[in-house]
mmCIF file of C-alpha atoms in Angstrom:
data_model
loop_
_atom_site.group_PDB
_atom_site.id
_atom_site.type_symbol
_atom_site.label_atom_id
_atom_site.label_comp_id
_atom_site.label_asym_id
_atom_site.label_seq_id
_atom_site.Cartn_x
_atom_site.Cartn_y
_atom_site.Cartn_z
ATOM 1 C CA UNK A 1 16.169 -31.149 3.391
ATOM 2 C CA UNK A 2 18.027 -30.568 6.686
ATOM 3 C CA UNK A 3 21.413 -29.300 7.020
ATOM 4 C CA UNK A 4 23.611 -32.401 6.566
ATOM 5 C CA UNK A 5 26.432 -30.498 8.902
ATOM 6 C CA UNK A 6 23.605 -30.863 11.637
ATOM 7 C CA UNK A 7 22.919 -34.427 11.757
ATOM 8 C CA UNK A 8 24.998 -36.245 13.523
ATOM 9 C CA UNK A 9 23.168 -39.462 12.805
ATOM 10 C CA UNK A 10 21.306 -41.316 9.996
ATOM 11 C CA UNK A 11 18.656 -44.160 10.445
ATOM 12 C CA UNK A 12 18.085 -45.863 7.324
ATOM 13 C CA UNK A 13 15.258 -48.109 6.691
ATOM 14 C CA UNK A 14 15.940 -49.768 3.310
ATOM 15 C CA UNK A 15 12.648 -51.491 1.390
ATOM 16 C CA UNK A 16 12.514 -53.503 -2.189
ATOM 17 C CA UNK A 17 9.986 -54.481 -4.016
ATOM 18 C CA UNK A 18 10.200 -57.041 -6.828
ATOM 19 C CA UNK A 19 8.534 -57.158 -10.260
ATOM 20 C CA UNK A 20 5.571 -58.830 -10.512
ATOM 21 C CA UNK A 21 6.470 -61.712 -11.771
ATOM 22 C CA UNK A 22 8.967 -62.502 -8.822
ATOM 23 C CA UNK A 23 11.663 -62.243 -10.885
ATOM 24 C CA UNK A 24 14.219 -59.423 -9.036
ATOM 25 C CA UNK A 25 16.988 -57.238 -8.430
ATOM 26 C CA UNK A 26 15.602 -55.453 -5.954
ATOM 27 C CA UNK A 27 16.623 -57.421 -3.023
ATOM 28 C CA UNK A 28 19.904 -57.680 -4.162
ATOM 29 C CA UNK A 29 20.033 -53.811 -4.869
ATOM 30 C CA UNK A 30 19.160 -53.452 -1.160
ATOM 31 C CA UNK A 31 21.662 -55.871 0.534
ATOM 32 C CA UNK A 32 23.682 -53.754 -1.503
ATOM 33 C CA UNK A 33 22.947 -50.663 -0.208
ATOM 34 C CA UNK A 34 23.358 -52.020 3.113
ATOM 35 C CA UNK A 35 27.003 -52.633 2.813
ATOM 36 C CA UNK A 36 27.899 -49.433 1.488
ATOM 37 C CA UNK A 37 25.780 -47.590 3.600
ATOM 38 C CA UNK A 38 27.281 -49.645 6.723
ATOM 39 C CA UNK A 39 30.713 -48.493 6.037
ATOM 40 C CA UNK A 40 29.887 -44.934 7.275
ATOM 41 C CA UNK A 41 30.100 -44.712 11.112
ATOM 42 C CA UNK A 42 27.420 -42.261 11.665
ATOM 43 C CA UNK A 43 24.575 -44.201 10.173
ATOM 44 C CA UNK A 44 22.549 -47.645 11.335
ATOM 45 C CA UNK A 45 20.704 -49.712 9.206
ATOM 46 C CA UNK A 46 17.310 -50.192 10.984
ATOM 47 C CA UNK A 47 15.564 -52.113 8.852
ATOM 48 C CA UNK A 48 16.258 -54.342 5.459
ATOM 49 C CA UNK A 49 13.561 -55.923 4.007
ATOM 50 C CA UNK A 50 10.368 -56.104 1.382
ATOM 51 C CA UNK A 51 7.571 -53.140 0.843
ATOM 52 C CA UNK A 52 4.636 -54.457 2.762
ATOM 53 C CA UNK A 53 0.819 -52.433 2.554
ATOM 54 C CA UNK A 54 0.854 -52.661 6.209
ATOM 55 C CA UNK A 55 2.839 -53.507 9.071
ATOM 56 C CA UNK A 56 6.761 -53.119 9.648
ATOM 57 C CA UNK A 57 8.635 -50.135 10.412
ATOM 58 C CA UNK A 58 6.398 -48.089 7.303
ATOM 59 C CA UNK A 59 3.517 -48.123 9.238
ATOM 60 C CA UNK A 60 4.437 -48.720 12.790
ATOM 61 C CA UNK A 61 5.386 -44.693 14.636
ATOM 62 C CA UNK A 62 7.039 -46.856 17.557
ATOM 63 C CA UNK A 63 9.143 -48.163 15.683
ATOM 64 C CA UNK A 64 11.012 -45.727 13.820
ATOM 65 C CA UNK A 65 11.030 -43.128 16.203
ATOM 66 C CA UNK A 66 14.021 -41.641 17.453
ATOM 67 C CA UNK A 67 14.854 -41.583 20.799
ATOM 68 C CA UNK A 68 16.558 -38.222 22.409
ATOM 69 C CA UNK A 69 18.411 -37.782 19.708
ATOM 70 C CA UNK A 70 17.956 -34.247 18.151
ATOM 71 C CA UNK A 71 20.309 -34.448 15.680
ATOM 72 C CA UNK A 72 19.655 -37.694 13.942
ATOM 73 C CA UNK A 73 17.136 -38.340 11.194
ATOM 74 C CA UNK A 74 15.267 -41.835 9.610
ATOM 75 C CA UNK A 75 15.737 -41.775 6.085
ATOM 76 C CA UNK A 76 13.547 -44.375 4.117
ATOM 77 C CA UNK A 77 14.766 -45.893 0.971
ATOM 78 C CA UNK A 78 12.694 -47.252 -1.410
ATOM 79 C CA UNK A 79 14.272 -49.864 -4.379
ATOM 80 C CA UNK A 80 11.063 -50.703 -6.529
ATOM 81 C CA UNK A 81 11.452 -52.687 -9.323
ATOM 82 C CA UNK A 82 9.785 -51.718 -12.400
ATOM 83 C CA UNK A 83 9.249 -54.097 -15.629
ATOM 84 C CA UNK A 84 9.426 -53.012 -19.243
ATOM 85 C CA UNK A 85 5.776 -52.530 -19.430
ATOM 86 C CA UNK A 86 6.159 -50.118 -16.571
ATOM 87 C CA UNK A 87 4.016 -52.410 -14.164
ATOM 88 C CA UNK A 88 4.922 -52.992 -10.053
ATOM 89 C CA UNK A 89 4.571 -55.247 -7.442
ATOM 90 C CA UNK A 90 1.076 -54.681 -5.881
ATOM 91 C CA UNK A 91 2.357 -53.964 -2.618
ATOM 92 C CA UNK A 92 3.957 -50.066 -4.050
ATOM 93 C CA UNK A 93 0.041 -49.796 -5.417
ATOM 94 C CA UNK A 94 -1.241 -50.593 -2.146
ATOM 95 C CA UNK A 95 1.222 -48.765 -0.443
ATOM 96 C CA UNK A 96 0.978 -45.463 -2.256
ATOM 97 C CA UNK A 97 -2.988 -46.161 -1.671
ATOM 98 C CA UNK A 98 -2.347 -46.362 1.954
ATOM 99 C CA UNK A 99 -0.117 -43.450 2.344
ATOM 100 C CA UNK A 100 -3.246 -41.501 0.815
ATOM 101 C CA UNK A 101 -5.699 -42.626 2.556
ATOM 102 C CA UNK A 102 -3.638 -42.242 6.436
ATOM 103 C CA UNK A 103 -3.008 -38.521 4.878
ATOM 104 C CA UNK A 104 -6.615 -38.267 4.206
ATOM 105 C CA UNK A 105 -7.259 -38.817 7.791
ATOM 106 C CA UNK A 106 -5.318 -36.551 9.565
ATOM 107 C CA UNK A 107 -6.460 -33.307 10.861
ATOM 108 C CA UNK A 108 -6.958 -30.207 8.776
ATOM 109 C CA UNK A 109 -5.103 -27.880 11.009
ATOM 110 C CA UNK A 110 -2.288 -27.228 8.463
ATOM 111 C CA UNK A 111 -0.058 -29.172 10.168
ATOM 112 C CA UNK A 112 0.440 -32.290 8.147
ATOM 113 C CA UNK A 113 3.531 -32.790 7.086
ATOM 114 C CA UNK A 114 5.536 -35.287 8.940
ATOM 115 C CA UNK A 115 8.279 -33.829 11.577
ATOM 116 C CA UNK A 116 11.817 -32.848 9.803
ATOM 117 C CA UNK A 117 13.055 -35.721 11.102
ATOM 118 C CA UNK A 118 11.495 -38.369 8.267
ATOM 119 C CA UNK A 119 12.806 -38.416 4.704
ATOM 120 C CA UNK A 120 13.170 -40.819 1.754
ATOM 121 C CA UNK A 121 14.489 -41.454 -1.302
ATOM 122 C CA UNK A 122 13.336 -43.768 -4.385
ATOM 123 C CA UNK A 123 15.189 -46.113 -6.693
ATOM 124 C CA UNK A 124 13.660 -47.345 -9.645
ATOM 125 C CA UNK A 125 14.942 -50.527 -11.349
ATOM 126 C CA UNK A 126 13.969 -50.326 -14.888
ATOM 127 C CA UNK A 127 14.270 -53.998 -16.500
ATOM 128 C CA UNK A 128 14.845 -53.094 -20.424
ATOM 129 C CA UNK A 129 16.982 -55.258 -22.226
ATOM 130 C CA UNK A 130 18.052 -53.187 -25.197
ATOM 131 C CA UNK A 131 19.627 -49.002 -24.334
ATOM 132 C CA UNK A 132 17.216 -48.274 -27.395
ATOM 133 C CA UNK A 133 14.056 -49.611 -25.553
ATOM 134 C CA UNK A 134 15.319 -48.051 -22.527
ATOM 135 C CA UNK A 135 15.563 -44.427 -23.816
ATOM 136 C CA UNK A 136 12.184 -44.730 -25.859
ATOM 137 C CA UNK A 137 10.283 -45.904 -23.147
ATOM 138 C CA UNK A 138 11.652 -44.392 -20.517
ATOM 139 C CA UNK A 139 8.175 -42.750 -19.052
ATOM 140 C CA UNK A 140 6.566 -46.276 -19.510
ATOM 141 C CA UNK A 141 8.932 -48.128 -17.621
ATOM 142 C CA UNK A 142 9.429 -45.698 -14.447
ATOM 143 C CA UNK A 143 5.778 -44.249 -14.814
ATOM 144 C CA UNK A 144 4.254 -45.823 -11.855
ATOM 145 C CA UNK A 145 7.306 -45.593 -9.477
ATOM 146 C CA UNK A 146 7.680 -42.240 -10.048
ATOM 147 C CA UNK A 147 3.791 -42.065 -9.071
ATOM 148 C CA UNK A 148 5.276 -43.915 -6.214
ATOM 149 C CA UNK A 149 7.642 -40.932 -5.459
ATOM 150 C CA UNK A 150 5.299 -38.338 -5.643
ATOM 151 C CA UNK A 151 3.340 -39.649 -3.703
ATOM 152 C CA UNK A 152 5.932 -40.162 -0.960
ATOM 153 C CA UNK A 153 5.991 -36.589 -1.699
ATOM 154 C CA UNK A 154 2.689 -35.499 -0.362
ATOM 155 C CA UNK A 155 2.301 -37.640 2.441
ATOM 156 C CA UNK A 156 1.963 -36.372 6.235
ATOM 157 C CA UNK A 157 4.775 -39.243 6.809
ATOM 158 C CA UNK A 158 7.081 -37.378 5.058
ATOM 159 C CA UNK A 159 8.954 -34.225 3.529
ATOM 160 C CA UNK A 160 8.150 -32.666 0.324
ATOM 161 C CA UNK A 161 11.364 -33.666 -1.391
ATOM 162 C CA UNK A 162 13.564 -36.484 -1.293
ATOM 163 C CA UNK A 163 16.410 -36.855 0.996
ATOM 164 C CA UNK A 164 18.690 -37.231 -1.861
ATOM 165 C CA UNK A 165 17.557 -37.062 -5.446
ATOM 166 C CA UNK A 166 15.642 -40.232 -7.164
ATOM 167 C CA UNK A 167 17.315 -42.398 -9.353
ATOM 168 C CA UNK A 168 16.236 -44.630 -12.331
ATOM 169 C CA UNK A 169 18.430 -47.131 -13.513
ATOM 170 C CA UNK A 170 18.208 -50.197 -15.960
ATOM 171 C CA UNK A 171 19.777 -52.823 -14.062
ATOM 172 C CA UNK A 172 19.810 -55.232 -16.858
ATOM 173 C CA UNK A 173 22.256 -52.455 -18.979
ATOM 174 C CA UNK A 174 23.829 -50.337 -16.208
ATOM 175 C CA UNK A 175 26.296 -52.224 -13.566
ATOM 176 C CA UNK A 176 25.683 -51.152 -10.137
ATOM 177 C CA UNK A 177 29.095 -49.665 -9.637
ATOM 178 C CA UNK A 178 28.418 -47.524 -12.436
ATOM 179 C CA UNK A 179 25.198 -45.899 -11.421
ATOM 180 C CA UNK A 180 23.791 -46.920 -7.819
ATOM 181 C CA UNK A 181 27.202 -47.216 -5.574
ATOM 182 C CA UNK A 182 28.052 -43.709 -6.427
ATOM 183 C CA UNK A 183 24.518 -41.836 -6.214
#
């Protein structure tokens, strides 16, 4: 992760992705973020809107790149929603599918990794109803979104870690203000 002294800037792209079923806190989660990320002066919110396999600012270099500004950085921030049985939308399969296979592409020159300038972070929305559910199954719920992560992780469009650290939260236990507004 960069120096945060050194960027002068943020450019946050914010993406949700609801359970399968349609039913969802993600979006909300994200209009969240929005707000409180809004209310610091030195960053824009680029982009709020759903995970999508292709097209938008995920896919599309044009868009997201920054424009004579050295010290300024696109941070992408992922809110997947994750159900009790651990399942996602399809969209974060095909996503995490399509990150793989545009890595897969690239050159082997050793030079792979996206510029300094892209990072992300990951939010996964457990949906347990019960704390004991949530704490014994844990791995089942956020197994595939932490998939998800990792392979944000070793993608060319990105760095090796997260621009902050991931969080898991059970929305239906956990108020936002406890958890999400502060991390």
């Amino acid at each position: 992760m960069e120096d945060p002294s050194n960027v002068k800037h943020l450019h946050i792209y914010i993406f949700h992705a609801p359970l399968p079923d349609g039913e969802d806190a993600s979006e909300a989660y994200a209009l969240r973020a929005s707000k409180l990320i809004t209310e610091n002066a030195a960053t824009t919110v680029a982009f709020v809107g759903s995970l999508t396999p292709e097209g938008g600012p995920l896919w599309d270099d044009a868009a997201t790149k920054i424009v004579n500004d050295e010290q300024a950085i696109n941070v992408y921030l992922f809110l997947i929603s994750c159900s009790a049985d651990g399942s996602v939308d399809r969209s974060v399969r095909k996503v995490m599918r399509n990150l793989k296979d545009k890595s897969a592409q690239l050159p082997k020159d050793g030079n792979q990794k996206a510029p300094l300038r892209n990072e992300y972070s990951v939010v996964l929305l457990g949906h347990a109803r019960c704390e004991n559910s949530a704490n014994q199954m844990k791995d089942t719920i956020f197994g595939t979104g932490r998939r998800f992560g990792k392979a944000m992780a070793v993608s060319s469009h990105f760095m090796l870690r997260p621009y902050v650290s991931n969080l898991e939260i059970q929305v239906e236990l956990t108020a936002p203000e406890d958890e999400f507004d502060p991390w």
